[in-house]
Tab-separated table of C-alpha atoms in Angstrom:
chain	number	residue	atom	x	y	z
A	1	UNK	CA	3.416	-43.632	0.701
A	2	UNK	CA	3.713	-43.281	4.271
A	3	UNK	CA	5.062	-40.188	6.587
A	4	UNK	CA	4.530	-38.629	9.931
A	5	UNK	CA	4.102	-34.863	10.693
A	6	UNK	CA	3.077	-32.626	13.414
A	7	UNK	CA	-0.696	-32.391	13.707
A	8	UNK	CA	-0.386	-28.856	14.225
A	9	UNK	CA	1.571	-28.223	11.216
A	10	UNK	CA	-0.401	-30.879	8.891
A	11	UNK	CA	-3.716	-29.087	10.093
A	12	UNK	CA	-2.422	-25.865	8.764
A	13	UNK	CA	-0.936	-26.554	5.688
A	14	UNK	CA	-4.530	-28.630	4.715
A	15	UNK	CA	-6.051	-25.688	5.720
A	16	UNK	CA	-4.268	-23.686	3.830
A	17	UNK	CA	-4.787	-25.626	0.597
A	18	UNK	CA	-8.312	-26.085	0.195
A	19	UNK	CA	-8.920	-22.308	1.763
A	20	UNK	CA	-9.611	-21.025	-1.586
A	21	UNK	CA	-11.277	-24.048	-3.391
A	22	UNK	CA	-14.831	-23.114	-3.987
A	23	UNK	CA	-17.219	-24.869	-2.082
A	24	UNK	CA	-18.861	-26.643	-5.098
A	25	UNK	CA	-16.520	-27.724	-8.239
A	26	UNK	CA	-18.142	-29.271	-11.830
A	27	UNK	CA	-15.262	-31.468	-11.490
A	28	UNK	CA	-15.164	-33.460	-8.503
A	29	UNK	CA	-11.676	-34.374	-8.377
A	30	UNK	CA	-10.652	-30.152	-8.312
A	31	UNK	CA	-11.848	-30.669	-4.741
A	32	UNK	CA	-8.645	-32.444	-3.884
A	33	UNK	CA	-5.919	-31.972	-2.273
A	34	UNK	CA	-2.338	-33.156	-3.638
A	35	UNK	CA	-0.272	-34.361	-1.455
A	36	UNK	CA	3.732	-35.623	-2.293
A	37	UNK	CA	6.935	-36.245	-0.606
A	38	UNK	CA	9.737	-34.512	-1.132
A	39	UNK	CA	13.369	-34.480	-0.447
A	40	UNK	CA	12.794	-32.173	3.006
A	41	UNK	CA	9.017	-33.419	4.253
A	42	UNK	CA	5.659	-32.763	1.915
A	43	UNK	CA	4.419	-30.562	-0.545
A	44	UNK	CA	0.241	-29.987	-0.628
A	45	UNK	CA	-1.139	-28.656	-3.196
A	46	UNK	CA	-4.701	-27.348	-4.826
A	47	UNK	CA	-5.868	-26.208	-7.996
A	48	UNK	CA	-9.215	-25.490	-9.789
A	49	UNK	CA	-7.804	-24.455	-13.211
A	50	UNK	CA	-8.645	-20.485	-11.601
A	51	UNK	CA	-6.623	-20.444	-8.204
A	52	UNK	CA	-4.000	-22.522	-6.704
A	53	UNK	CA	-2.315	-23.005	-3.511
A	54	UNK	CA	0.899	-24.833	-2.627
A	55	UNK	CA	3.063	-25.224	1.007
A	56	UNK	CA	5.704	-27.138	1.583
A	57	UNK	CA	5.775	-28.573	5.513
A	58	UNK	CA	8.367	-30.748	7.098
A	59	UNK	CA	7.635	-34.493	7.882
A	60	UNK	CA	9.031	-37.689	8.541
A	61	UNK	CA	8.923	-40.157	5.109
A	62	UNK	CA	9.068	-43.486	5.263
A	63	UNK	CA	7.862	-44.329	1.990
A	64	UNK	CA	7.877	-41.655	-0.437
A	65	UNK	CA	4.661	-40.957	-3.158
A	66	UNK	CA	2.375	-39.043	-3.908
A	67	UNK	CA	-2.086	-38.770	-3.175
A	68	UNK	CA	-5.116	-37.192	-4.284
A	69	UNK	CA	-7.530	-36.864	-1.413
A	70	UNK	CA	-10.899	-34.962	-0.869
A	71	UNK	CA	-9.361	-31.517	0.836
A	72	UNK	CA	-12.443	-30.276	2.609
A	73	UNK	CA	-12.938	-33.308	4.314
A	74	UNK	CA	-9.003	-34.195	5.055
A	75	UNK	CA	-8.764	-30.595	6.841
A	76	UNK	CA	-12.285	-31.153	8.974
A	77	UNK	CA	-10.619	-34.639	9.926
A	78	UNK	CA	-6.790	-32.868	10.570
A	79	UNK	CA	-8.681	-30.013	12.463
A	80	UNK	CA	-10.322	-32.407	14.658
A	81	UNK	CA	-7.264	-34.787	15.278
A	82	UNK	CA	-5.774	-35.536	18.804
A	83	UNK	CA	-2.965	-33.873	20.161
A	84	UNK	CA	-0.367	-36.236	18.762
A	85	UNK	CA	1.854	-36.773	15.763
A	86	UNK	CA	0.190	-37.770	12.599
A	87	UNK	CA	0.593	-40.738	10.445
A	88	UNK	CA	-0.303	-40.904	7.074
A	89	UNK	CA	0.038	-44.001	5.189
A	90	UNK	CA	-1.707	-45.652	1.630
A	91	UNK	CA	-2.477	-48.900	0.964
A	92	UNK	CA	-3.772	-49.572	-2.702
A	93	UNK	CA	-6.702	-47.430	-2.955
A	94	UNK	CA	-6.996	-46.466	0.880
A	95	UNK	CA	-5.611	-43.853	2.838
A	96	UNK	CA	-5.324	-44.404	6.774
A	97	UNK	CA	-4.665	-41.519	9.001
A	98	UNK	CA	-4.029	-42.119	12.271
A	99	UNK	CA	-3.241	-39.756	15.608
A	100	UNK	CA	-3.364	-41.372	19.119
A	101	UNK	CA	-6.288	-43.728	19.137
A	102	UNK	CA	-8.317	-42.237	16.300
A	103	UNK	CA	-8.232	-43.882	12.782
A	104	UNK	CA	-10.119	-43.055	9.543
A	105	UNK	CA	-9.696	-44.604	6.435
A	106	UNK	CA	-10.291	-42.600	3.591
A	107	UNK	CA	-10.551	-43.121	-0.628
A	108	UNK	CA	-7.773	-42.054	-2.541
A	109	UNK	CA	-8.739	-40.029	-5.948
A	110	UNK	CA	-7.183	-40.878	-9.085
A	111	UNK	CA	-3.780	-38.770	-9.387
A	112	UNK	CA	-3.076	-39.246	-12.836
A	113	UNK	CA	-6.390	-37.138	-13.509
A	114	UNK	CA	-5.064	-34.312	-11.577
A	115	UNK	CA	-4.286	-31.071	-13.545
A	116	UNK	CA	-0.330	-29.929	-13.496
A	117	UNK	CA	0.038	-26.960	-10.914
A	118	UNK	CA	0.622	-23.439	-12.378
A	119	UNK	CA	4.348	-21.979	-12.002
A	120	UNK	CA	4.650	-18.270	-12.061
A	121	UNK	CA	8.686	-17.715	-12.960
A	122	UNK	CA	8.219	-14.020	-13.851
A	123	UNK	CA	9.632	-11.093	-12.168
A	124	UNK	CA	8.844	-11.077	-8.795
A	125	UNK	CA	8.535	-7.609	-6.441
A	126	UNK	CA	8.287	-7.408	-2.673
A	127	UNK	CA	5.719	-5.734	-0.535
A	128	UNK	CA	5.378	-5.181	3.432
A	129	UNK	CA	2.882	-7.939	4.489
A	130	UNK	CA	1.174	-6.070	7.169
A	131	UNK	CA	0.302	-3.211	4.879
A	132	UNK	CA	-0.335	-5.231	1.680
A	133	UNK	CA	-2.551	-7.063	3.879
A	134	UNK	CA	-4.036	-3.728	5.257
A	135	UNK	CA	-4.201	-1.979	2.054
A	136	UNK	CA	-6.750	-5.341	0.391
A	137	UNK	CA	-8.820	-4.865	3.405
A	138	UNK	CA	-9.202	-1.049	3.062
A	139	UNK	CA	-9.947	-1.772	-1.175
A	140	UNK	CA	-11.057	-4.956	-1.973
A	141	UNK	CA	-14.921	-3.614	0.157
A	142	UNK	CA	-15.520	-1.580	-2.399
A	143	UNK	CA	-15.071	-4.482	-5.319
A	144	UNK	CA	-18.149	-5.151	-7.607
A	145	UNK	CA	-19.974	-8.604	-6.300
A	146	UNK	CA	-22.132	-8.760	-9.487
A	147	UNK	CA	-20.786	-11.191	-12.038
A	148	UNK	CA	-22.368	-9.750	-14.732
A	149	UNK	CA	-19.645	-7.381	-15.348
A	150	UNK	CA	-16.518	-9.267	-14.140
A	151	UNK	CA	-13.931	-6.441	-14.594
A	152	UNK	CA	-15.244	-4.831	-11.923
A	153	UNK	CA	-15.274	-7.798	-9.251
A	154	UNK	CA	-11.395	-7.796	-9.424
A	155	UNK	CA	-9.107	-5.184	-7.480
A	156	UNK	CA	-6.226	-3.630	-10.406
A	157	UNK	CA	-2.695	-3.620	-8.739
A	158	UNK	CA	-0.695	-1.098	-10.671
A	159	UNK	CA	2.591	-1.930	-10.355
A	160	UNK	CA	5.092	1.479	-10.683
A	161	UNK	CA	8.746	1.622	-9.508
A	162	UNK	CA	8.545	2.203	-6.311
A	163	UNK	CA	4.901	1.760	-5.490
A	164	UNK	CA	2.030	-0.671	-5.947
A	165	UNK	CA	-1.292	0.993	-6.144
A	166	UNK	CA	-4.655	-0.931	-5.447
A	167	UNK	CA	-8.110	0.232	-7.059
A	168	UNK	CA	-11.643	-1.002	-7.089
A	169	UNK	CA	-15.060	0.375	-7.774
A	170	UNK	CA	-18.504	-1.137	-8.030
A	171	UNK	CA	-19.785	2.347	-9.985
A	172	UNK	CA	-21.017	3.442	-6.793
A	173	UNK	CA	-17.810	3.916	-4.942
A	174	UNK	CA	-14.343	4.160	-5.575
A	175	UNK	CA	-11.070	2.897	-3.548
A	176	UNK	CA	-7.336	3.322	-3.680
A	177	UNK	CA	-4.360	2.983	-1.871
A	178	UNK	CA	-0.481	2.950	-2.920
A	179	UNK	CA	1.877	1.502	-0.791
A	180	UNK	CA	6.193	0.583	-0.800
A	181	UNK	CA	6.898	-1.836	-3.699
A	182	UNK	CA	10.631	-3.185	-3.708
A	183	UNK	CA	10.998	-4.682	-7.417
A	184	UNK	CA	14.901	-5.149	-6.565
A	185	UNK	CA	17.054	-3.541	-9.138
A	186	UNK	CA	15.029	-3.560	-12.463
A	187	UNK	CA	13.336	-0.975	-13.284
A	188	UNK	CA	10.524	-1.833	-16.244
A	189	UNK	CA	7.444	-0.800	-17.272
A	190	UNK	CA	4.607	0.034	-15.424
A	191	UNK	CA	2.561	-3.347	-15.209
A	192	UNK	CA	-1.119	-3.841	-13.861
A	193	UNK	CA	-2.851	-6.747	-12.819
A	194	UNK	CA	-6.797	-7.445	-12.267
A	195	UNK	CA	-6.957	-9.798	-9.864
A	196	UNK	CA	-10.673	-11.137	-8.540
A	197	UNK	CA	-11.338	-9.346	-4.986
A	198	UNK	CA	-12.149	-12.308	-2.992
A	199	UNK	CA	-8.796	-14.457	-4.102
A	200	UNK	CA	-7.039	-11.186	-3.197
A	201	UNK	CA	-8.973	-10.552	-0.186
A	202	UNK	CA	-7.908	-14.467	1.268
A	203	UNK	CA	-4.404	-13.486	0.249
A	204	UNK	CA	-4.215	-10.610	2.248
A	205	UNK	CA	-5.843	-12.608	5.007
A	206	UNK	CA	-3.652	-15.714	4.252
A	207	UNK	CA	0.295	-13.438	4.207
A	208	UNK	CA	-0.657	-10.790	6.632
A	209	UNK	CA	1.790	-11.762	9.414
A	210	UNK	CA	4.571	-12.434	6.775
A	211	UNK	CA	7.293	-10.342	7.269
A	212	UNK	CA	7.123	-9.645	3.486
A	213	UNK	CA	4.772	-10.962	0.315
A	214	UNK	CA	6.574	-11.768	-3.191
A	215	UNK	CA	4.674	-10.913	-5.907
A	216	UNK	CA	5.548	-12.272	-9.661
A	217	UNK	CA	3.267	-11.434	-12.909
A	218	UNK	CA	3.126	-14.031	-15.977
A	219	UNK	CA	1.982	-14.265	-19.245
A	220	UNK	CA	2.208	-17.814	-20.707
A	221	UNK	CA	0.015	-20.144	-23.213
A	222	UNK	CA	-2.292	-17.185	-23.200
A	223	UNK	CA	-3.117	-17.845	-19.381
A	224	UNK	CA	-2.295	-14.335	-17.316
A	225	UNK	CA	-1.036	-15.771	-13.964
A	226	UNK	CA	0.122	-13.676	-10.976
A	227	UNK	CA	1.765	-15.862	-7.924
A	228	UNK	CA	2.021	-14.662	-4.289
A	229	UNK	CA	4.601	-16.656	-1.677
A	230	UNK	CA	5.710	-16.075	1.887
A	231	UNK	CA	6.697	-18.325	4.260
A	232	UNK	CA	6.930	-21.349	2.040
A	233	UNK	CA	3.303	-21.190	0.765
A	234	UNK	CA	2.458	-19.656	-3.061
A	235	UNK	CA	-1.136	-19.154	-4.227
A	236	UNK	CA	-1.538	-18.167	-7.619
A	237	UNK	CA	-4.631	-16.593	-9.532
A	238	UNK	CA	-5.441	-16.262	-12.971
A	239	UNK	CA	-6.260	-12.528	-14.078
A	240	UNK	CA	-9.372	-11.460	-14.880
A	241	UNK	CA	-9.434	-9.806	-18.567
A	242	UNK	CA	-10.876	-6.706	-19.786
A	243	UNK	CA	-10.125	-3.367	-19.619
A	244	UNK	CA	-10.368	-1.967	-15.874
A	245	UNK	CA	-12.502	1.683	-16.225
A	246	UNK	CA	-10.065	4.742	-15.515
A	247	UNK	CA	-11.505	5.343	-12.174
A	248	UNK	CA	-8.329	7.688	-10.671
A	249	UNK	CA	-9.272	9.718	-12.890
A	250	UNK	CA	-12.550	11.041	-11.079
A	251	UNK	CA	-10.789	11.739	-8.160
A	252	UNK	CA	-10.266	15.476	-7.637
A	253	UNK	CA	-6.588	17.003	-7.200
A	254	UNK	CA	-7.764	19.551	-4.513
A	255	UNK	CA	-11.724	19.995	-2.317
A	256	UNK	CA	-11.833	23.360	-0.529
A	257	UNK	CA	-15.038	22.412	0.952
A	258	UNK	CA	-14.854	19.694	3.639
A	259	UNK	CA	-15.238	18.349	7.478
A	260	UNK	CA	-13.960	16.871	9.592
A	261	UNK	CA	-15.095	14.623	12.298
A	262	UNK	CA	-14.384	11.773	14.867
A	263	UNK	CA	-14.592	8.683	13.105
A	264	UNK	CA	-15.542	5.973	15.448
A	265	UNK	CA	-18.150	9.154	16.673
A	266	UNK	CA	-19.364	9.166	13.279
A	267	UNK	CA	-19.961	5.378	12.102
A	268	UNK	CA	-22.144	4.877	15.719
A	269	UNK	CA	-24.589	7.978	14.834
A	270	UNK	CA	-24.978	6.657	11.392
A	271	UNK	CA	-25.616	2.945	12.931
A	272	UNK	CA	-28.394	4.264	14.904
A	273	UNK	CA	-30.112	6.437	12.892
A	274	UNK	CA	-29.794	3.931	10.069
A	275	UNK	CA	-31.986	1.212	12.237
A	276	UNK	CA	-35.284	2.741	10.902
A	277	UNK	CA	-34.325	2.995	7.305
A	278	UNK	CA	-36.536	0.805	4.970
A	279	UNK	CA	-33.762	-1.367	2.796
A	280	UNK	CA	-31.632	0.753	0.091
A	281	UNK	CA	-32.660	4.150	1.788
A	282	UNK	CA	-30.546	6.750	2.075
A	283	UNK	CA	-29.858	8.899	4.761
A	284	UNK	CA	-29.458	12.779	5.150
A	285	UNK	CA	-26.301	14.494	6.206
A	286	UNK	CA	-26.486	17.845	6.985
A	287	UNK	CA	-23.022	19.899	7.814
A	288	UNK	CA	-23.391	23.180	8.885
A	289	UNK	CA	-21.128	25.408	11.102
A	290	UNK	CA	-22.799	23.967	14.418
A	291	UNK	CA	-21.940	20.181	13.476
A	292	UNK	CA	-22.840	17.278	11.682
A	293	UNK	CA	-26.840	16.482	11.815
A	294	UNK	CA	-27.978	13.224	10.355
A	295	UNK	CA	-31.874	12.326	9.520
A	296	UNK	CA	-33.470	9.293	8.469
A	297	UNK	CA	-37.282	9.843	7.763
A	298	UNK	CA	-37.269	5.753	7.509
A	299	UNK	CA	-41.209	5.074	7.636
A	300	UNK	CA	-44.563	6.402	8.482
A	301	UNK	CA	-44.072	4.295	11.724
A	302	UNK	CA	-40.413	5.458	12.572
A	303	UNK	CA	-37.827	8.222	12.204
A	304	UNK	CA	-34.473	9.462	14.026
A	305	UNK	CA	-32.147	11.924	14.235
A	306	UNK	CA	-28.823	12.406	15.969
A	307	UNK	CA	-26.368	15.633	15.987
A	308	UNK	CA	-22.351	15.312	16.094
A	309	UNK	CA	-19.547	17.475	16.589
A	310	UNK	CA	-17.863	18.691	13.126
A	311	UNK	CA	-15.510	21.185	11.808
A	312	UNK	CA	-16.946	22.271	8.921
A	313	UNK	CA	-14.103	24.696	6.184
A	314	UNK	CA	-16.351	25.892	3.097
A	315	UNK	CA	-19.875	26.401	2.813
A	316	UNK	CA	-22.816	24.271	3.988
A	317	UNK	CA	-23.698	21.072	2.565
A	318	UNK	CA	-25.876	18.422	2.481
A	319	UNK	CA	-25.551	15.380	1.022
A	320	UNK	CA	-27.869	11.752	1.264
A	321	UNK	CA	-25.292	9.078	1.703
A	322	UNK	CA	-26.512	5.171	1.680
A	323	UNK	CA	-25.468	4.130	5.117
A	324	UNK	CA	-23.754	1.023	4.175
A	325	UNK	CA	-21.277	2.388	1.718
A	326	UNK	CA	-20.356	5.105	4.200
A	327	UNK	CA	-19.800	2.396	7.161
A	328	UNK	CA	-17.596	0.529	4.474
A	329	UNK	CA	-15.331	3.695	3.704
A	330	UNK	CA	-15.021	4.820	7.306
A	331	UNK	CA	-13.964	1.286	8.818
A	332	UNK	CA	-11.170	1.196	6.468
A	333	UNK	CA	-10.093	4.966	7.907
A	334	UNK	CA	-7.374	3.450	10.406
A	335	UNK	CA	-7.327	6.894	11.957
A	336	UNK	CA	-9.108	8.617	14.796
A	337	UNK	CA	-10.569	11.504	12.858
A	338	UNK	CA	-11.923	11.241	9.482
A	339	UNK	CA	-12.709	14.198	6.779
A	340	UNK	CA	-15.618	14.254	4.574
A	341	UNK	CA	-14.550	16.071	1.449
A	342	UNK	CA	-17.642	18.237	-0.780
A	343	UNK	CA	-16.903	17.634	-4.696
A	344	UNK	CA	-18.741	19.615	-7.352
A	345	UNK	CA	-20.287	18.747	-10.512
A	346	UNK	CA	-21.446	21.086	-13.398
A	347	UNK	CA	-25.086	20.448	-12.597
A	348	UNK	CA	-25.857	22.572	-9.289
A	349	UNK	CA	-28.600	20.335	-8.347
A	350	UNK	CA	-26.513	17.517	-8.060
A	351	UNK	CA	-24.257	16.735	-5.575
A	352	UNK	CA	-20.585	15.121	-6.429
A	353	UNK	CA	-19.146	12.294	-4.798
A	354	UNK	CA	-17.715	12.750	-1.479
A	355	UNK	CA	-14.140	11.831	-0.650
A	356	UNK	CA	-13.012	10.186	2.337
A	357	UNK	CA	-9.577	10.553	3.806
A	358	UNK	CA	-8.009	10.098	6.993
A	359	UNK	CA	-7.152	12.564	9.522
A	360	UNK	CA	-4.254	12.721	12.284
A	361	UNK	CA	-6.632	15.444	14.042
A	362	UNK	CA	-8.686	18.046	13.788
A	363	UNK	CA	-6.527	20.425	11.632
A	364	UNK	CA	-3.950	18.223	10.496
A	365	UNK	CA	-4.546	15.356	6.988
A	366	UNK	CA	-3.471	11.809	7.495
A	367	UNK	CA	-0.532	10.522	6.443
A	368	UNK	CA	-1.544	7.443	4.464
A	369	UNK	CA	-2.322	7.373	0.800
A	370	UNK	CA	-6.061	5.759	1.399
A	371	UNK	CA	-9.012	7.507	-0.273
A	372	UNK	CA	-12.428	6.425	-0.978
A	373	UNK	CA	-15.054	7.997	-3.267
A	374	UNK	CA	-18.410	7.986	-2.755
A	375	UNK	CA	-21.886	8.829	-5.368
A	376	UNK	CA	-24.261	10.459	-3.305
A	377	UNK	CA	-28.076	9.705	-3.632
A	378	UNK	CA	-29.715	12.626	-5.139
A	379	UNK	CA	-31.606	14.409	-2.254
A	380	UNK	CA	-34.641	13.326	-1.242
A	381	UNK	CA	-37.200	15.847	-1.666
């Protein structure tokens, strides 16, 4: 085997591949990359029997083939190259890259070991990039990172005509978002997908700049496999299985009680008055019709305070929010104002989640489809 590419371009596409290989493997030769020659340039490739990643690059082959090579250490080498085309060659068991003056010599891993890669051939869907890209960012936060209960460390896409709809809770708060889904000219059934947040969350990371992200769902040999591709690179996941809890449904259909504030106002008085909270504490929000008043008693040795402007509709409220969870909902508001919505629940003395939306202005709701739900600690008292 033996080809040259653009360092540039080779850097990249390694990248790329071993991105979403886990950083320690039971089976050392999952923590290669595959590399083959094809009729147009090269095709790279990872899998770890869970996720897998493919891009196809142009090159120069002289001698066509194909490699197995340790991926985390080809990409800190291809990072690292200098500033001149690459060339890639074998010889037996050895793989020589060179660039300029540098040269390293590298072991090749058995090929015939490595695992066939996944193809997805189901019906695919198209989706903006920039706001599927937006839309993980603003859900995937509020994902489950506990492994004891894996349905809940996966984000469901729910896959309707026109829309696709992203949800994720970790019991403690909830997140959704629809946004434009182009499934061509079929029109089937309604299809969902649990797909683990942090493959998703790379993903987003990984297409956002893509014009638009294809998205195909598959069911073969038992294996649930959805596939996303843009720009001549696929990654594919396995689905997580289990049934995903009916969280949409605790979202109410109209809150008469709410306020409304300035958001980036809002996540720097709950920064500071956070600093002298003891770990896990909560702190107190208190809306009233002069504004937004927010108390942490913290310690014996420390407390704060802050007041912020707030238009308060309904009655007065106070609620104890864990500051974290709140900072989480109101960075994914991509909106200058934010609104703070008062649920009820049948037990008067204890407060129902809030709801966080965005908001154009003052008086005037946002126009996206975001919305995160958030438990409230019961009040401290």
């Amino acid at each position: 085997m033996k080809f040259q590419a653009n360092r540039d371009v080779f850097s990249e596409a390694v990248s790329f591949a071993v991105k979403l290989l886990p950083q320690r493997t039971t089976l050392p030769i999952l923590s290669g990359v595959l590399i083959e020659t094809t009729e147009n340039g090269l095709q790279l490739s990872s899998f770890d029997y869970e996720v897998s990643a493919q891009t196809e690059i142009a090159a120069e082959v002289e001698e066509p083939g194909r490699v197995l090579v340790s991926g985390r250490l080809l990409a800190e080498i291809a990072s690292k190259l200098p500033n001149a085309p690459v060339q890639f060659s074998t010889e037996e068991s050895k793989i020589v890259v060179r660039a300029g003056s540098a040269n390293f010599t590298l072991l090749s891993m058995p090929v015939e070991e490595y695992p066939s890669i996944p193809q997805v051939s189901g019906e695919a869907g198209l989706v903006p990039a920039e706001e599927f890209a937006e839309a993980v960012a603003q859900v995937g936060v509020a994902a489950s990172r506990d492994d004891v209960t894996p349905v809940i460390t996966g984000v469901q896409l729910e896959v309707g005509d026109n829309t696709l709809g992203l949800v994720a809770t970790d019991r403690y708060r909830v997140a959704v978002r629809e946004i434009d889904w182009d499934n061509g000219t079929t029109s089937g059934e309604p299809v969902t997908a649990l797909v683990p947040a942090r493959t998703l969350t790379e993903i987003g990371k990984t297409f956002g700049h893509s014009g638009n992200v294809s998205i195909s769902i598959t069911n073969r040999d038992d294996r649930e496999l959805i596939a996303f591709t843009a720009d001549r690179k696929t990654v594919t996941s396995l689905l997580i299985k289990g049934n995903f809890p009916p969280v949409r449904r605790l979202f109410p259909e109209q809150v008469d009680n709410y306020a409304v504030m300035n958001t980036a106002e809002l996540i720097e008085a709950t920064r500071r008055v956070a600093l002298v909270l003891e770990r896990e504490a909560a702190l107190r929000y208190t809306f009233t019709a002069d504004g937004l008043t927010l108390e942490a008693i913290g310690s014996e040795q420390a407390q704060a305070s802050e007041s912020i402007d707030a238009l308060l509709t309904g009655q007065e409220t106070v609620v104890s929010l864990k500051p974290q969870f709140l900072l989480d909902g109101l960075g994914a508001v991509h909106s200058e104002f934010v609104r703070i919505s008062f649920t009820k629940t049948e037990n008067a003395n204890k407060p129902g989640p809030v709801l966080i939306t965005s908001q154009t202005s003052k008086d005037q709701a946002g126009a996206d489809s975001y919305k995160y739900l958030l438990q409230p600690n019961l009040l401290l008292r």
